Short mmCIF file of C-alpha atoms in Angstrom, two decimals:
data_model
loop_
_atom_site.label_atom_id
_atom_site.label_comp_id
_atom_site.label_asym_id
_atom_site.label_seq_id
_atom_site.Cartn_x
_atom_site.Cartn_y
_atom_site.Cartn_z
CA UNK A 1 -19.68 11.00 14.88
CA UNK A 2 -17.71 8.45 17.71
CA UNK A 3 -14.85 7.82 15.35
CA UNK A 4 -13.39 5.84 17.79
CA UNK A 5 -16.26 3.68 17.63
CA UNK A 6 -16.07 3.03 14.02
CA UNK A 7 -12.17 2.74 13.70
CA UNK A 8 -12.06 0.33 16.17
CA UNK A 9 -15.19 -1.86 14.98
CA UNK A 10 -13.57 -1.72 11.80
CA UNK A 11 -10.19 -3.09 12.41
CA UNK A 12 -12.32 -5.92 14.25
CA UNK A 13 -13.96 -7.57 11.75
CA UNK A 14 -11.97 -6.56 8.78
CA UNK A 15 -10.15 -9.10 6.34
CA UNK A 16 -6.30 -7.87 7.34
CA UNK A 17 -5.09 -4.47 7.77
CA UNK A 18 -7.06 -1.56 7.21
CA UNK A 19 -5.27 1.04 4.66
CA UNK A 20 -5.68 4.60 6.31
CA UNK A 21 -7.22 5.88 2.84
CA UNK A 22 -10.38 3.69 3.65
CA UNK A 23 -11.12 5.87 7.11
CA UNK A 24 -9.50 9.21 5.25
CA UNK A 25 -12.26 8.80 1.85
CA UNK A 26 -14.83 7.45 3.95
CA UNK A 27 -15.21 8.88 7.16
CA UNK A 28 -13.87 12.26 6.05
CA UNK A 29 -10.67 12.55 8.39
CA UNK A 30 -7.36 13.30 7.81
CA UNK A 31 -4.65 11.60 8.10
CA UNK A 32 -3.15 13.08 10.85
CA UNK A 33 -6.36 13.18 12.37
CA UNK A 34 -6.75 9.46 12.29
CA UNK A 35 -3.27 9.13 14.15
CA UNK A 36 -4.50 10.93 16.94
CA UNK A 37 -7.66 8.53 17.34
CA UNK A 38 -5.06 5.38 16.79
CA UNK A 39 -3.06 7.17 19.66
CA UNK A 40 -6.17 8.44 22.20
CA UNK A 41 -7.79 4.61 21.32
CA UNK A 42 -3.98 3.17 22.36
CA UNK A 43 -3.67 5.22 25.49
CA UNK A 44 -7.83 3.88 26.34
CA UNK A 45 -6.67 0.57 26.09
CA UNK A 46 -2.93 0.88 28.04
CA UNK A 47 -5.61 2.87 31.06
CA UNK A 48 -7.26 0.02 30.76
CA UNK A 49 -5.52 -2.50 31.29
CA UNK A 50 -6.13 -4.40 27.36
CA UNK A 51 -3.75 -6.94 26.15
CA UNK A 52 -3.92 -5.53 22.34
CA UNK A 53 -3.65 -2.31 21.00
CA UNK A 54 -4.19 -0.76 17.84
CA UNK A 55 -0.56 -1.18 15.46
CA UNK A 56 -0.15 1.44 12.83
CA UNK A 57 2.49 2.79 9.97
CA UNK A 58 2.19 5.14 7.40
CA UNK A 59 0.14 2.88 5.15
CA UNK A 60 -2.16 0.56 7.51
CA UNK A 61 -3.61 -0.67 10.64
CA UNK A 62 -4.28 -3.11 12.38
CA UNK A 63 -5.45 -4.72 16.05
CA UNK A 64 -2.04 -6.38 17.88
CA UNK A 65 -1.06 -7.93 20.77
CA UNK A 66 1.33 -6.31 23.06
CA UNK A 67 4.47 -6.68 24.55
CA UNK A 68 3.72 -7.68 27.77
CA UNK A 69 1.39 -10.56 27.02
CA UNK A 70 3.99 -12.60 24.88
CA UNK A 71 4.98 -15.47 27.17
CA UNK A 72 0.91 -16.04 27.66
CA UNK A 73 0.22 -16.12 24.55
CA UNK A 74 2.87 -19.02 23.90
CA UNK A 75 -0.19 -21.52 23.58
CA UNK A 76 -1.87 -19.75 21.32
CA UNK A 77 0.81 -18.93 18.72
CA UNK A 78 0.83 -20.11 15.33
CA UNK A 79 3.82 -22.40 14.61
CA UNK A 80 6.56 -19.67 13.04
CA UNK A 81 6.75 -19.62 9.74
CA UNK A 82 10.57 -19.90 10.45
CA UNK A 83 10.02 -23.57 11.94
CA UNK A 84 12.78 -25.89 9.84
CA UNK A 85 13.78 -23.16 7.27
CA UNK A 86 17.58 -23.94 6.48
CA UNK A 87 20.17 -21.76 5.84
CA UNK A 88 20.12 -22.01 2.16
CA UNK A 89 16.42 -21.71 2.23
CA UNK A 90 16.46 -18.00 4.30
CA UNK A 91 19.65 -17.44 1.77
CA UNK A 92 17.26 -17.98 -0.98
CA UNK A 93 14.50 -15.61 0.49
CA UNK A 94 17.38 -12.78 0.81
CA UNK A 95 17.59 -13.18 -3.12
CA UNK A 96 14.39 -13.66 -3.82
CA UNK A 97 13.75 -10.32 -1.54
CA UNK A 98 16.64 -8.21 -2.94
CA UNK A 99 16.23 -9.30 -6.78
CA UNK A 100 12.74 -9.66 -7.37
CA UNK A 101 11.15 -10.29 -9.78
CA UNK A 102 14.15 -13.44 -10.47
CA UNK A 103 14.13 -16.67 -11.97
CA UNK A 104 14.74 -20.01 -10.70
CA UNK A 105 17.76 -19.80 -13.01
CA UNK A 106 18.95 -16.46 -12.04
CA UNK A 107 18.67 -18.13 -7.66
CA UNK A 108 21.05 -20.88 -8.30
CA UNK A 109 23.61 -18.89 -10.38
CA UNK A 110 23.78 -16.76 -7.36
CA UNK A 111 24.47 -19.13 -4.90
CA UNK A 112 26.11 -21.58 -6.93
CA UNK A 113 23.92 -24.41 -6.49
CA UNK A 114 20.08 -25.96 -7.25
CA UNK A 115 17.63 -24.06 -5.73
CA UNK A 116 14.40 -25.71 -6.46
CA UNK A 117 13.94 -26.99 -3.32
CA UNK A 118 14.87 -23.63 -1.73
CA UNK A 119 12.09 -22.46 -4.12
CA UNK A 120 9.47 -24.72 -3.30
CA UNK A 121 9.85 -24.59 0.53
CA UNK A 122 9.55 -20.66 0.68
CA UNK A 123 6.57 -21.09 -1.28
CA UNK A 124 4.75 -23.32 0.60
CA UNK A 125 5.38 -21.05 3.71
CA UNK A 126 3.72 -18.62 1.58
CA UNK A 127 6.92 -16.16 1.66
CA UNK A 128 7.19 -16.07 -2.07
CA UNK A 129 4.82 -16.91 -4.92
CA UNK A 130 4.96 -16.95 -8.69
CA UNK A 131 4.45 -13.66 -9.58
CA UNK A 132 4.66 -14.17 -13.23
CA UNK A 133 6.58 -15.45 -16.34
CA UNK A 134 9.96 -14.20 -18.00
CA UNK A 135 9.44 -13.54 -22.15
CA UNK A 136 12.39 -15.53 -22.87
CA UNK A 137 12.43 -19.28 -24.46
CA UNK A 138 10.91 -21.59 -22.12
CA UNK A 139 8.92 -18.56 -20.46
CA UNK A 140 10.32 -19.62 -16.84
CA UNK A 141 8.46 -18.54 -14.15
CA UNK A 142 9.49 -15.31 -12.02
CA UNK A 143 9.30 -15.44 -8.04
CA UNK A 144 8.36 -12.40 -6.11
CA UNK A 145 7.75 -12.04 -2.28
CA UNK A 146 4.48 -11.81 -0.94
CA UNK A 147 2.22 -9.61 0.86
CA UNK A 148 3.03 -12.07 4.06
CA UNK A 149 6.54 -11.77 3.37
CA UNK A 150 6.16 -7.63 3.68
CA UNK A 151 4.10 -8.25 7.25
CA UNK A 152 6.48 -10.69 8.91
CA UNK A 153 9.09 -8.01 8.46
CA UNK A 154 6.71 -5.47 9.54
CA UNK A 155 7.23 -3.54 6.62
CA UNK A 156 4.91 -1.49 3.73
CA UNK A 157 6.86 -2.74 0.42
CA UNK A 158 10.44 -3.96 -0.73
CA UNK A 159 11.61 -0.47 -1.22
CA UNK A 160 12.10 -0.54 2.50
CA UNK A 161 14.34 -3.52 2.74
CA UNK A 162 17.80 -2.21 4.12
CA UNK A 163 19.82 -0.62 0.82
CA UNK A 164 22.31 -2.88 -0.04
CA UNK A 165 24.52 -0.71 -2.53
CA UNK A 166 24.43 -0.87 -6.53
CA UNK A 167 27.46 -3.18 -6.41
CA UNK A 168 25.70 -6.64 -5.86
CA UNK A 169 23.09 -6.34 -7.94
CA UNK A 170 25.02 -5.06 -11.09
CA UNK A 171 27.66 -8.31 -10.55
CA UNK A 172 25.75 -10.51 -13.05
CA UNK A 173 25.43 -8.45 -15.52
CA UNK A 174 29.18 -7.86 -15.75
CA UNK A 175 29.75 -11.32 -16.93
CA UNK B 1 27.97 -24.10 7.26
CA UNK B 2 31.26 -22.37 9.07
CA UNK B 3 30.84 -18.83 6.90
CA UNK B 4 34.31 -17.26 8.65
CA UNK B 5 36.10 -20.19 7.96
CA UNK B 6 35.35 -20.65 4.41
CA UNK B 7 35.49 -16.70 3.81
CA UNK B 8 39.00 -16.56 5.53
CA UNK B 9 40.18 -19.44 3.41
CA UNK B 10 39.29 -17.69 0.22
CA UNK B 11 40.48 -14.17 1.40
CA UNK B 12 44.06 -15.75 2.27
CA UNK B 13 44.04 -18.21 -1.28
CA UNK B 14 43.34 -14.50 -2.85
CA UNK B 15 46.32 -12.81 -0.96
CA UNK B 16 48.63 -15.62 -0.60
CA UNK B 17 51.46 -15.34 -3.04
CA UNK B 18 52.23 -18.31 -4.89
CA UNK B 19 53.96 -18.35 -8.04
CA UNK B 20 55.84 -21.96 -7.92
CA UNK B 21 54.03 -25.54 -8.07
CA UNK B 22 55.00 -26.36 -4.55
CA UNK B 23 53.61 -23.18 -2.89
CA UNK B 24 50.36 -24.00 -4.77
CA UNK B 25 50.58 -27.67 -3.66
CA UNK B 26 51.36 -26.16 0.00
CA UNK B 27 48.07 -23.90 -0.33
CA UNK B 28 45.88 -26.63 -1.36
CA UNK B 29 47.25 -28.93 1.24
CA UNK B 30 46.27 -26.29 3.88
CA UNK B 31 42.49 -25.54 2.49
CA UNK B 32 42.18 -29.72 2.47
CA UNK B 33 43.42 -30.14 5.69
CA UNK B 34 41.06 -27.37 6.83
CA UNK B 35 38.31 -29.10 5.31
CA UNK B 36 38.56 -32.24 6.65
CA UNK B 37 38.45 -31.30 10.20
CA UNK B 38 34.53 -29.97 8.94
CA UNK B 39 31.45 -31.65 8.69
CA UNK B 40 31.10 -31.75 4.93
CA UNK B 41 28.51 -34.46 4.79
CA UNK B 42 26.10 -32.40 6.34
CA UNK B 43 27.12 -29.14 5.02
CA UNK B 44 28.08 -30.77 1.37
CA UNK B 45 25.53 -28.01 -0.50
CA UNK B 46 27.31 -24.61 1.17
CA UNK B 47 30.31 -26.40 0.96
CA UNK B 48 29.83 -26.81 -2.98
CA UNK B 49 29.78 -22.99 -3.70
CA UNK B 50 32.92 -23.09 -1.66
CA UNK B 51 34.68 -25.68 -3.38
CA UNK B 52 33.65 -24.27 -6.87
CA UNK B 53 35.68 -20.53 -5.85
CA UNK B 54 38.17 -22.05 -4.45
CA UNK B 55 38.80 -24.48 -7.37
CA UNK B 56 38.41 -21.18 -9.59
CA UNK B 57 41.14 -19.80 -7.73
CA UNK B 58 43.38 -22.47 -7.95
CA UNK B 59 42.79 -22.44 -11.57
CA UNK B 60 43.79 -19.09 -12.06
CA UNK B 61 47.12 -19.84 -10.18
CA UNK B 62 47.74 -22.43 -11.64
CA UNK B 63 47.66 -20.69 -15.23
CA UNK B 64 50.02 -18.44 -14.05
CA UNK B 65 52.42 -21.23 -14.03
CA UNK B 66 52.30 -21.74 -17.89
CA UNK B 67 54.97 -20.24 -19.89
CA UNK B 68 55.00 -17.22 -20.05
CA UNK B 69 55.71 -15.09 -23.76
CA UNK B 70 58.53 -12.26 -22.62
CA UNK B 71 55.85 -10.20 -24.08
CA UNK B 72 53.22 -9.62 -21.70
CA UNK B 73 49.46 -10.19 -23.00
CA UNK B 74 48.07 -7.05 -21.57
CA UNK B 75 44.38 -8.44 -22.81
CA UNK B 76 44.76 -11.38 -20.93
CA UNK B 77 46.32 -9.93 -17.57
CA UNK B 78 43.09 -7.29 -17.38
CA UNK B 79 41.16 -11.03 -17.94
CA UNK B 80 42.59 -12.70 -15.10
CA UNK B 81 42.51 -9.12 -12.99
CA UNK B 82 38.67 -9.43 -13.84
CA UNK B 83 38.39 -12.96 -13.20
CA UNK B 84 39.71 -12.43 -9.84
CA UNK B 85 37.07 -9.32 -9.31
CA UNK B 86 33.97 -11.05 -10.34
CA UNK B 87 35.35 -13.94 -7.83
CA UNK B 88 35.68 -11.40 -4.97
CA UNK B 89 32.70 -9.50 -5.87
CA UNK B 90 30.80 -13.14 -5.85
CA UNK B 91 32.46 -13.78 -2.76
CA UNK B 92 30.73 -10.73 -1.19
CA UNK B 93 27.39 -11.46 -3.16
CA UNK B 94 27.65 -14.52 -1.40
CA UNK B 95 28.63 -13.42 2.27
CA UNK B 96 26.02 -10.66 1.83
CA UNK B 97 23.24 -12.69 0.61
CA UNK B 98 24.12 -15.06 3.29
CA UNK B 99 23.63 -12.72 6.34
CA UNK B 100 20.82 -11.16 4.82
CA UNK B 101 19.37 -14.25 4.96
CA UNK B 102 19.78 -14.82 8.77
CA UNK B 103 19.21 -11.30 9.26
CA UNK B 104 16.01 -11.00 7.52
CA UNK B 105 15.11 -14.31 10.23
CA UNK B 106 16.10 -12.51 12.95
CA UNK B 107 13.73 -9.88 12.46
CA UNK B 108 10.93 -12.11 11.05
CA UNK B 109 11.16 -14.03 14.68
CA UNK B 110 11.27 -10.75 16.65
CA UNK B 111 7.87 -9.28 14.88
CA UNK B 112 6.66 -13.18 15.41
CA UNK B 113 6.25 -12.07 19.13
CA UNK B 114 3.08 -10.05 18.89
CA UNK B 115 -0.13 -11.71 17.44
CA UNK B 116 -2.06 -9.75 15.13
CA UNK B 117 -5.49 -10.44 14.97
CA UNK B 118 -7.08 -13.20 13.05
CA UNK B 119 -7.56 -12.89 9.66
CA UNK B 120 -8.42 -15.39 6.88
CA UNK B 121 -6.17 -13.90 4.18
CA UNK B 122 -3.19 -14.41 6.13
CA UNK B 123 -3.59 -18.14 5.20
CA UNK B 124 -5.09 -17.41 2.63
CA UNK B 125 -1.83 -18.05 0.54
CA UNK B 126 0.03 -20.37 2.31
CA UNK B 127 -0.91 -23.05 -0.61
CA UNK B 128 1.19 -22.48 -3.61
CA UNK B 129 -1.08 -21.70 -6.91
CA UNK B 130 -1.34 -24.39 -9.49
CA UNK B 131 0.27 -23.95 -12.75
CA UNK B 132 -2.04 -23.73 -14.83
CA UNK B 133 -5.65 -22.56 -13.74
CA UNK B 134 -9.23 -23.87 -15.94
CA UNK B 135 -12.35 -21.47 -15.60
CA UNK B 136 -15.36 -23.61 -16.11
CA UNK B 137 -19.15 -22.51 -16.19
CA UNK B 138 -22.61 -24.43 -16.17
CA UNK B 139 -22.51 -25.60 -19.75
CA UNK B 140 -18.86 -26.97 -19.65
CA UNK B 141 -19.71 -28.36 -16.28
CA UNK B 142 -22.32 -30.26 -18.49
CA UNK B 143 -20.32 -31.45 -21.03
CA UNK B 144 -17.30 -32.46 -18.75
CA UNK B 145 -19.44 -34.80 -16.86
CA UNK B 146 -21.56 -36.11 -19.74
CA UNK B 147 -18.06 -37.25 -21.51
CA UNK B 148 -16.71 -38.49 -17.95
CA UNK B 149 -20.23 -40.63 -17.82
CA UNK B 150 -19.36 -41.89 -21.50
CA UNK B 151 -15.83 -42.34 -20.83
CA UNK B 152 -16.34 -44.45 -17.57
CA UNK B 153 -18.10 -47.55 -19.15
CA UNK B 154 -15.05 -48.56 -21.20
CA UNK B 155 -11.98 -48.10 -18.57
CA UNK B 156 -11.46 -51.00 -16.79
CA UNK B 157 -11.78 -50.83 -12.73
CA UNK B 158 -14.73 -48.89 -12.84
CA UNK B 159 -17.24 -51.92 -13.73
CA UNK B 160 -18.22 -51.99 -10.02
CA UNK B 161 -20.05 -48.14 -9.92
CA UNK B 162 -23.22 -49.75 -11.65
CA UNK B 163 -23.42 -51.90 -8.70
CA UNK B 164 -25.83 -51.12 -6.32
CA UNK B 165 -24.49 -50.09 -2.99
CA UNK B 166 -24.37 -52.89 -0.31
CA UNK B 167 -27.25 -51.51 3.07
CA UNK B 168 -24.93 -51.35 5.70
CA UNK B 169 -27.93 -51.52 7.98
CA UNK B 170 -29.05 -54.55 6.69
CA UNK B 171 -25.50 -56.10 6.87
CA UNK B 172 -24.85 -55.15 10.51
CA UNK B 173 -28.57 -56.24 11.03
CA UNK B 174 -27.72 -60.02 9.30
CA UNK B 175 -24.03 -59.96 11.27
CA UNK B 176 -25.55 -59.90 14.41
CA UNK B 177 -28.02 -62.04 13.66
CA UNK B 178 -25.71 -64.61 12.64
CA UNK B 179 -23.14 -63.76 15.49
CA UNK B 180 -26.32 -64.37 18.24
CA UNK B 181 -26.91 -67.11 16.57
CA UNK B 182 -23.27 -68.33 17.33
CA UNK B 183 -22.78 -66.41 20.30
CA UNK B 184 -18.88 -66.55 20.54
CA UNK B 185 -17.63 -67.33 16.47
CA UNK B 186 -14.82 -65.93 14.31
CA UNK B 187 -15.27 -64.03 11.41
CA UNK B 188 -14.00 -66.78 8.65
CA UNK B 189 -17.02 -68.81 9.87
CA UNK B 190 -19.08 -65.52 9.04
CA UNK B 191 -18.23 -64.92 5.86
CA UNK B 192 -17.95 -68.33 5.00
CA UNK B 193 -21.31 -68.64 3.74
CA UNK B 194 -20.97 -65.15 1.67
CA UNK B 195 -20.93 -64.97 -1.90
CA UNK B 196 -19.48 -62.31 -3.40
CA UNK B 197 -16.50 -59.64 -1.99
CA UNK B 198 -19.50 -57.18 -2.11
CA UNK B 199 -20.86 -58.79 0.53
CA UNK B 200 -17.84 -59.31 2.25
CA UNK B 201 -16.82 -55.83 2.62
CA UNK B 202 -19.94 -55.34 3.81
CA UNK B 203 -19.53 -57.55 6.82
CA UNK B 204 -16.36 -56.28 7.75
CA UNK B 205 -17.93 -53.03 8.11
CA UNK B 206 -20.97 -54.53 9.95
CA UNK B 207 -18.00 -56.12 12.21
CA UNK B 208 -16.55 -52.56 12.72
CA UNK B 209 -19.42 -50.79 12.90
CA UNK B 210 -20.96 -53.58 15.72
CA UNK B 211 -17.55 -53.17 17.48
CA UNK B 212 -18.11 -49.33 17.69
CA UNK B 213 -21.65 -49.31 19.17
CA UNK B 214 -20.09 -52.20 21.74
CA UNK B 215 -22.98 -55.04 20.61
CA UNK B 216 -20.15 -57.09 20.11
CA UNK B 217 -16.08 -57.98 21.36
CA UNK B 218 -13.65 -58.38 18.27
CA UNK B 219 -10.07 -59.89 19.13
CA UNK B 220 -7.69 -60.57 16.28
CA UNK B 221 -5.73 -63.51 17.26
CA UNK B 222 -2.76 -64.60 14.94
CA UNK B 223 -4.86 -64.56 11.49
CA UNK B 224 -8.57 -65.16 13.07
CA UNK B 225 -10.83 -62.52 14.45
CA UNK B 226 -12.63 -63.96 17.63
CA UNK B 227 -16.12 -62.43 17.88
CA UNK B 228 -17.80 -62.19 21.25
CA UNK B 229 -21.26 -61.20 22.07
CA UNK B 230 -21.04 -58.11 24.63
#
């Protein structure tokens, strides 16, 4: 079986990233296996001359664009998803990111101030969503980040957000 | 927002010694001074978290002031030593959560230079969800509209649906009639003769719609619309 053929087929018409489990259950390889195709199809496509190439971690994969191609591509860019976000708003995403799932409530006693709008702007960006409702009077909704969120930073899930050390997050519940 | 400058302020009101109304008056005169030489109208919601510490602060100074029993309160000396942690420690929260922020942006921008490729789900939820979400099937389909059909009759403003639809073709047909009968006319004198707005409307969008496939010149002059034959 060409499994280059099929891995790279794959990643082309499939609805986002392609888990490695998919290829591993399916198709019979291993893991490690299925790096060295990702690796032999990347070094095809650098011999060639291709301005994509096949990006990979230790959970997905998916077709890229490379390095070298960024300044041509400037046309064909989607706006960043950073375009207008203030300070308060990526200071809100931090908390969001750091003390998921939180509550509007539990945002602005953090940083002091209203953060609805903070709230509602990272949410129409698609960086955080509702991800469900607190059992407390008033059931106030809970805001997680998203699945976007996790790719933008080019990382698998919030465990791997940089370890910022027991003593912020236990601050609140001090009071 | 100037982060060193507010963090510096609030590191030196925390160190500063003070223990006499003047030095506190000297403090605050220094922080306000500092503060007017920012941009606080633009800044005024970072500014607030500021101002609330700092406030805190000069609260607890100014406490310190009150007479003081010979007898020292031990309970509320360990409260005012864990006042003034939980406003460090908020402090840091805030500093921390603050460069996170523009950290987390930094590297956001830098994986924003390669493209994957394109995929529907990625904007897929870039709409927030609605609140509250209503399954419906065939038969409450049914029902909805029967009761929105019922409904309709007795609201006012919605008299006109029985109406039957003005033929557009027929109206641009008539309008040009009427306008090569003319040759050069306005539109007043077209719809002069009209009688209802129905018919009116109608018109207008036989005026548009004639405008469109060039048969005829519209110029709006003051309040009149000249109509020439092309």
């Amino acid at each position: 079986m060409n499994y280059k053929k099929i891995i790279t087929s794959i990643l082309l018409v499939s609805d986002g990233p392609v888990e490695h489990s998919y290829f591993c259950d399916n198709f019979e390889i291993s893991k490690e296996e299925l790096f060295v195709y990702f690796s032999e199809i990347n070094n095809n496509l650098i011999e060639s001359d291709f301005g994509f190439k096949i990006k990979y971690n230790d959970k997905n994969s998916d077709f890229s664009t490379i390095d070298d191609v960024t300044k041509e591509l400037i046309d064909f860019k989607p706006p960043s998803i950073l375009r207008g976000l203030s300070t308060p708003a990526l200071e809100t995403l931090s908390i969001v990111a750091y003390e998921q799932p939180v509550t509007k409530l539990k945002v602005s006693e953090i940083r002091g101030v209203e953060s609805e709008s903070s709230l509602k702007t990272l949410e129409s960006r698609g960086l955080i969503e509702k991800s469900g409702v607190l059992d407390v009077p008033g059931s106030p909704h809970q805001y997680s980040t998203t699945q976007l969120f996790l790719e933008k930073l080019d990382i698998n899930s919030i465990s791997e957000l940089p370890v910022l050390g027991d003593y912020f997050s236990n601050v609140h519940e001090e009071e | 927002m100037e982060i060193n400058f507010l963090i510096q302020s609030l590191e030196s009101l925390l160190i500063k010694y003070s223990n006499n109304k003047s030095q506190i008056e000297e403090n605050l005169h220094e922080l306000i001074s500092g503060l007017e030489q920012k941009n606080l109208d633009s800044e005024i919601e970072g500014f607030a978290d500021f101002i609330l510490l700092a406030s805190s602060l000069f609260e607890m100074k100014a406490k310190r002031l009150l007479p003081q029993d010979e007898e020292i309160d031990w309970i509320d000396e360990v409260q005012i030593m864990k006042d003034k942690d939980l406003a460090f420690a908020r402090l840091l929260q805030f500093k921390a959560f603050s460069e996170i922020g523009i950290a987390l942006a930094s590297r956001i921008k830098k994986n924003e230079r390669f493209l994957n490729s394109f995929k529907y789900y990625q904007t897929g939820n870039l709409f927030p969800k609605p609140d509250i979400e209503y399954s419906i099937d065939n038969n409450k389909f049914f029902e909805t509209s029967v009761e929105v059909f019922r409904r309709y009759k007795t609201i006012q403003g919605f008299q006109h649906i029985d109406k039957d639809l003005p033929d557009l073709q027929k109206a641009i047909d008539t309008f040009l009639y009427e306008v090569d009968s003319r040759i050069n006319t306005s539109f007043e004198e077209l719809i002069d003769k009209l009688n209802s707005t129905e018919e009116a409307v109608a018109f207008f969008l036989a005026l548009l719609e004639a405008v469109r496939w060039g048969f005829i010149k519209a110029e709006q002059e003051s309040n009149s619309i000249n109509i020439k034959k092309q």
